[in-house]
Tab-separated table of C-alpha atoms in Angstrom:
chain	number	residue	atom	x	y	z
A	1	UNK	CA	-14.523	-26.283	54.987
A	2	UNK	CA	-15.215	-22.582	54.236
A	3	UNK	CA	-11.293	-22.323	53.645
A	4	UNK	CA	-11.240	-25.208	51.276
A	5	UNK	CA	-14.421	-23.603	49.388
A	6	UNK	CA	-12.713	-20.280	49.421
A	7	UNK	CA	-9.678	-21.673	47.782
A	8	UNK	CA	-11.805	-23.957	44.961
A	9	UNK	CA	-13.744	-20.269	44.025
A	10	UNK	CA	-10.134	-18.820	43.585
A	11	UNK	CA	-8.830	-21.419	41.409
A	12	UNK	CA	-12.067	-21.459	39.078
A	13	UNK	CA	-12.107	-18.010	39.013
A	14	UNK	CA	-7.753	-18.476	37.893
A	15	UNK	CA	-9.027	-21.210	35.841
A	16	UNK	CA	-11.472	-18.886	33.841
A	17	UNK	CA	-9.294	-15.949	33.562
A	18	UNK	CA	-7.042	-18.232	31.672
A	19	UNK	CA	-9.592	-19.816	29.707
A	20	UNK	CA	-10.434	-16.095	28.587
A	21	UNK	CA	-6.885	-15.580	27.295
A	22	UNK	CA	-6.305	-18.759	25.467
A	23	UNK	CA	-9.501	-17.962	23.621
A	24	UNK	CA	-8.465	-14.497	23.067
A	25	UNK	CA	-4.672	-15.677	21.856
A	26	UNK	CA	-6.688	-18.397	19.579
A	27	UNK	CA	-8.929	-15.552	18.075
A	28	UNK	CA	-5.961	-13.293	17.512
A	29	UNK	CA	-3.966	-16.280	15.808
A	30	UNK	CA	-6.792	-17.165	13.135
A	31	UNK	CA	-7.581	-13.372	12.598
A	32	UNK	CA	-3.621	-13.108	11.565
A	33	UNK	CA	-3.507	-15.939	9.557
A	34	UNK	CA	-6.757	-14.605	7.995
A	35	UNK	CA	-5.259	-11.541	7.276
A	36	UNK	CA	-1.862	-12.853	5.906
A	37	UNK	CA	-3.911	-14.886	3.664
A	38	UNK	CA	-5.132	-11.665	2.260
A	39	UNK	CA	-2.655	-9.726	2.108
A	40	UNK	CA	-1.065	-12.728	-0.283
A	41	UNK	CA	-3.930	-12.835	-2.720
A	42	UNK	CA	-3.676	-9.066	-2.507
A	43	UNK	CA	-0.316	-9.210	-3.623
A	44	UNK	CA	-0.966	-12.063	-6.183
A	45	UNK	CA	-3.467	-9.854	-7.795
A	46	UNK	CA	-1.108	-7.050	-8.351
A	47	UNK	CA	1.478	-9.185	-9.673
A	48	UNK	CA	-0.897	-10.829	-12.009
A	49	UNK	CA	-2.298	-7.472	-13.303
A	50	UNK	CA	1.053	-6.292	-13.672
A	51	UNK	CA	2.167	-9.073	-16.019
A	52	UNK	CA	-1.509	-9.045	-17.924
A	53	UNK	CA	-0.548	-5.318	-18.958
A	54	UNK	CA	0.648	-4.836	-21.975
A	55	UNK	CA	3.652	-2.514	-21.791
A	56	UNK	CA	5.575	-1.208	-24.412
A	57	UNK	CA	7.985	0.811	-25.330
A	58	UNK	CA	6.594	4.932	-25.617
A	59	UNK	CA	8.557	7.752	-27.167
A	60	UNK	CA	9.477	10.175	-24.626
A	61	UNK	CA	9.696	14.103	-25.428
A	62	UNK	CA	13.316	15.411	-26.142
A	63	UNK	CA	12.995	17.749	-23.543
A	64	UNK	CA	11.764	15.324	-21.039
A	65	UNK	CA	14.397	13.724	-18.372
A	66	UNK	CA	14.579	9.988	-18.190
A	67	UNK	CA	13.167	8.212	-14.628
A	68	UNK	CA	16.500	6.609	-14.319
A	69	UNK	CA	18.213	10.005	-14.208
A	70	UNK	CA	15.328	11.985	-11.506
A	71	UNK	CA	16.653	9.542	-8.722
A	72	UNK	CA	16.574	11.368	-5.678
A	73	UNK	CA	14.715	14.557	-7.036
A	74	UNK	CA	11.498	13.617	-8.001
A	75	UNK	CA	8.302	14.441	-4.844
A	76	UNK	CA	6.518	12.030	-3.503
A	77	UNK	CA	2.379	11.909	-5.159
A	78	UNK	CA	0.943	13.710	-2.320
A	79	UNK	CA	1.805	15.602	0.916
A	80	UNK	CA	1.528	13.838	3.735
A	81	UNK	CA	3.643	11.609	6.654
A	82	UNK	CA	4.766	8.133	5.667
A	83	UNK	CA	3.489	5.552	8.597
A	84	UNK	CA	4.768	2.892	6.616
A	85	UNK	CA	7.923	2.737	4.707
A	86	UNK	CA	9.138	0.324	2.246
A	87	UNK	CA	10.416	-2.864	3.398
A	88	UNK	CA	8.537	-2.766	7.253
A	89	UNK	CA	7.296	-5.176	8.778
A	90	UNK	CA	3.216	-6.203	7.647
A	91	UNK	CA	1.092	-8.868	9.696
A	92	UNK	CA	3.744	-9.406	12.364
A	93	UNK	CA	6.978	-9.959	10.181
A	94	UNK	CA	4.934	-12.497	8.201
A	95	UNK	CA	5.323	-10.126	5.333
A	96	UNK	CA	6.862	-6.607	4.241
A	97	UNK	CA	5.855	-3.213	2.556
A	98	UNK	CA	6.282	-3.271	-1.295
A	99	UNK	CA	6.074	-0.038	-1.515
A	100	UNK	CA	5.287	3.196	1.080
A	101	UNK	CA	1.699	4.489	2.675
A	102	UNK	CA	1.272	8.215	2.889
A	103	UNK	CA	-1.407	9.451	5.418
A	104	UNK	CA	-3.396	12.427	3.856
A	105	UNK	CA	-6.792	13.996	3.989
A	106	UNK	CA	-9.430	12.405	1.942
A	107	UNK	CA	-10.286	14.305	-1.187
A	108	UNK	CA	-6.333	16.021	-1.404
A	109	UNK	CA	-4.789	15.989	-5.214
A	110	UNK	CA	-2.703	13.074	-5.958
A	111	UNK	CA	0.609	14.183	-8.711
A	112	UNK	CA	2.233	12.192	-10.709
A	113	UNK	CA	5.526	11.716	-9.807
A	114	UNK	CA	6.813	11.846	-13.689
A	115	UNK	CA	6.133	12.017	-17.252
A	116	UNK	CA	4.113	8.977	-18.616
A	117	UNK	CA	1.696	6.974	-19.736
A	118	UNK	CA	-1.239	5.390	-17.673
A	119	UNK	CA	-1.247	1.396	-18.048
A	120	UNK	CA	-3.825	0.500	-15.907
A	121	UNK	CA	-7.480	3.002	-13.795
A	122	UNK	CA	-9.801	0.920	-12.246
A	123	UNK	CA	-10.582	-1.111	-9.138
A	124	UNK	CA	-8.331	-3.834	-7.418
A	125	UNK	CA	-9.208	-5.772	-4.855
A	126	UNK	CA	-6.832	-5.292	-1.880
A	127	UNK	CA	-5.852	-1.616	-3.404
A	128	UNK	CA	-9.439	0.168	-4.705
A	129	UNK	CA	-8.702	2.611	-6.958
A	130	UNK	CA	-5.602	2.404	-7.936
A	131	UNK	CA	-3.657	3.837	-11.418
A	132	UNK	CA	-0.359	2.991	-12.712
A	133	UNK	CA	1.402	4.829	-14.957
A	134	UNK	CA	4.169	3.719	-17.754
A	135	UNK	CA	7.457	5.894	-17.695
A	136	UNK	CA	9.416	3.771	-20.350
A	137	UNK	CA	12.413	2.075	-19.896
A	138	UNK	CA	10.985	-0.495	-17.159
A	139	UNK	CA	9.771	2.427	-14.713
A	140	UNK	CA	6.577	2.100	-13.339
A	141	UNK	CA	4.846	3.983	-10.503
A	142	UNK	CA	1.322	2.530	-8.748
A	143	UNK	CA	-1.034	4.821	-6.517
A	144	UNK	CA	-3.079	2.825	-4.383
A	145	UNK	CA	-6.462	3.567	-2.021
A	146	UNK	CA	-7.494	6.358	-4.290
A	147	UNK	CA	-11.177	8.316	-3.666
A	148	UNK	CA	-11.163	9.130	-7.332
A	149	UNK	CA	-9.297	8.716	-10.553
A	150	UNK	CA	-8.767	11.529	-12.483
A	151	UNK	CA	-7.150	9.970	-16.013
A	152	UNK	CA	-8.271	6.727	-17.794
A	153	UNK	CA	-5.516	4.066	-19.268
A	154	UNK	CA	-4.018	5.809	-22.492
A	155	UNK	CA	-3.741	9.296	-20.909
A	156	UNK	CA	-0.548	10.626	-21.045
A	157	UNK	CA	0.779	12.680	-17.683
A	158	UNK	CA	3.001	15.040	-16.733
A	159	UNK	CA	4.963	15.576	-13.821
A	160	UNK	CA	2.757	17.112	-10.861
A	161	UNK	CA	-0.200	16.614	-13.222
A	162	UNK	CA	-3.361	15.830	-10.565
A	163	UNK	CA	-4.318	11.987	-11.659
A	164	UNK	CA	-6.293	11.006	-8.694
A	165	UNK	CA	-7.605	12.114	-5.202
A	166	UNK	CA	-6.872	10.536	-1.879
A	167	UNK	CA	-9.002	8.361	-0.408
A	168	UNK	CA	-9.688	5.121	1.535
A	169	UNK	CA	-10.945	2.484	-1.239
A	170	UNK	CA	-9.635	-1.093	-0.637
A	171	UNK	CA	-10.577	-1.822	2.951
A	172	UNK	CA	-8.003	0.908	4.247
A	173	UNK	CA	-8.485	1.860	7.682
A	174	UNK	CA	-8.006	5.542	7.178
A	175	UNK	CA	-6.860	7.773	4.591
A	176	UNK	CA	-3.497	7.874	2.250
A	177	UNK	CA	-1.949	6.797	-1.083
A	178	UNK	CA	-0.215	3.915	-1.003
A	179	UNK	CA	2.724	4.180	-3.472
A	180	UNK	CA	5.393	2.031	-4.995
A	181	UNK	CA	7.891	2.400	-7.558
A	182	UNK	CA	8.733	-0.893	-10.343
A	183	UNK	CA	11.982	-1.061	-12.111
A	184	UNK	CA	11.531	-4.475	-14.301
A	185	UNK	CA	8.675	-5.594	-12.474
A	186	UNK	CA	10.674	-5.271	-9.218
A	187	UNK	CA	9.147	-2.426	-6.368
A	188	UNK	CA	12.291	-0.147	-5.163
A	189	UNK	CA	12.337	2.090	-2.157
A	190	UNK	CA	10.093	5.022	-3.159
A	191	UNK	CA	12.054	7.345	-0.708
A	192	UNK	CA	15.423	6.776	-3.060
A	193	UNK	CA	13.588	8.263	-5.666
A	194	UNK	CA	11.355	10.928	-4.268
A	195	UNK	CA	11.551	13.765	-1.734
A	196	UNK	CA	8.586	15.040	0.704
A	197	UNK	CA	6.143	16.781	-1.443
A	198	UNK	CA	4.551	20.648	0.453
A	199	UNK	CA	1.084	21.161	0.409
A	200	UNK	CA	-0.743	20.983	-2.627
A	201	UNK	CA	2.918	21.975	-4.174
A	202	UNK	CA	2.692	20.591	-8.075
């Protein structure tokens, strides 16, 4: 009898343990697809500012270099490591990077990348503060997560001009810009275009 009561208390104790870890795999499965569902309607958003802005064509200065042509030279916005390149992996393979996400201190300068014109400074869900800035000829470059924006749309820029500072905005975890390039509406692997950036290097 105590053997057969010994051996019951084992297999409810077995039986809980398992109960524990379906709940916890059924948790972990609805928090996933919770969070895929965001980042979709993040992404939606972006994509449906993106075709609400108006851009058109801007004269660019004679002695200014055309995006198309800085491929490869151009540094990155800030200085900092990249934990997440373009194209990885996002919500378990469900979806990928559209663009990169530099880790930086909070309150570092963010640079424009290139000569332009900002399109779009304000708030968007999924990305907080976030600017994008014109460079003619379908080029566009986005900075993401910002703690502050330091131009309003209709500024021009220049290249290594301070536009923003890093910060966290946009339910970020911890502190970076996230960046993508546009050619035609289309993100492209920032780290074609750009080399690391030293510290506080303009």
């Amino acid at each position: 009898h105590d053997t057969l009561e010994r051996q019951r208390g084992e297999l409810q104790k077995e039986k809980d343990r398992k109960l524990v870890a379906l709940r916890s795999l059924n948790r972990r499965i609805a928090e996933t697809g919770s969070e895929l569902t965001k980042l979709a309607r993040d992404r939606q958003r972006l994509e449906q500012l993106l075709d609400r802005i108006n851009i058109t064509e801007m004269s660019v200065p004679e002695d200014s270099v055309p995006f198309k042509k800085m491929r490869g030279q151009l540094l990155l916005p800030v200085a900092g490591n990249i934990s997440q390149p373009f194209g990885a992996d996002r919500n378990a393979g469900k979806t990928r990077w559209g663009g990169v996400f530099i880790d930086a201190p909070e309150g570092e300068p963010v640079y424009a990348v290139h000569y332009g014109r900002v399109v779009f400074a304000d708030w968007l869900r999924g990305f907080g503060l976030l600017l994008i800035v014109n460079h003619g000829e379908g080029y566009m470059s986005l900075y993401g997560h910002n703690q502050a924006i330091n131009r309003e749309t209709g500024d021009w820029v220049l290249a290594g001009e301070t536009i923003a500072t890093v910060g966290d905005t946009g339910g970020q975890n911890k502190t970076g810009v996230y960046f993508e390039i546009r050619i035609d509406g289309t993100p492209s692997d920032p780290q074609r275009w750009c080399q690391s950036r030293a510290d506080r290097a303009a």
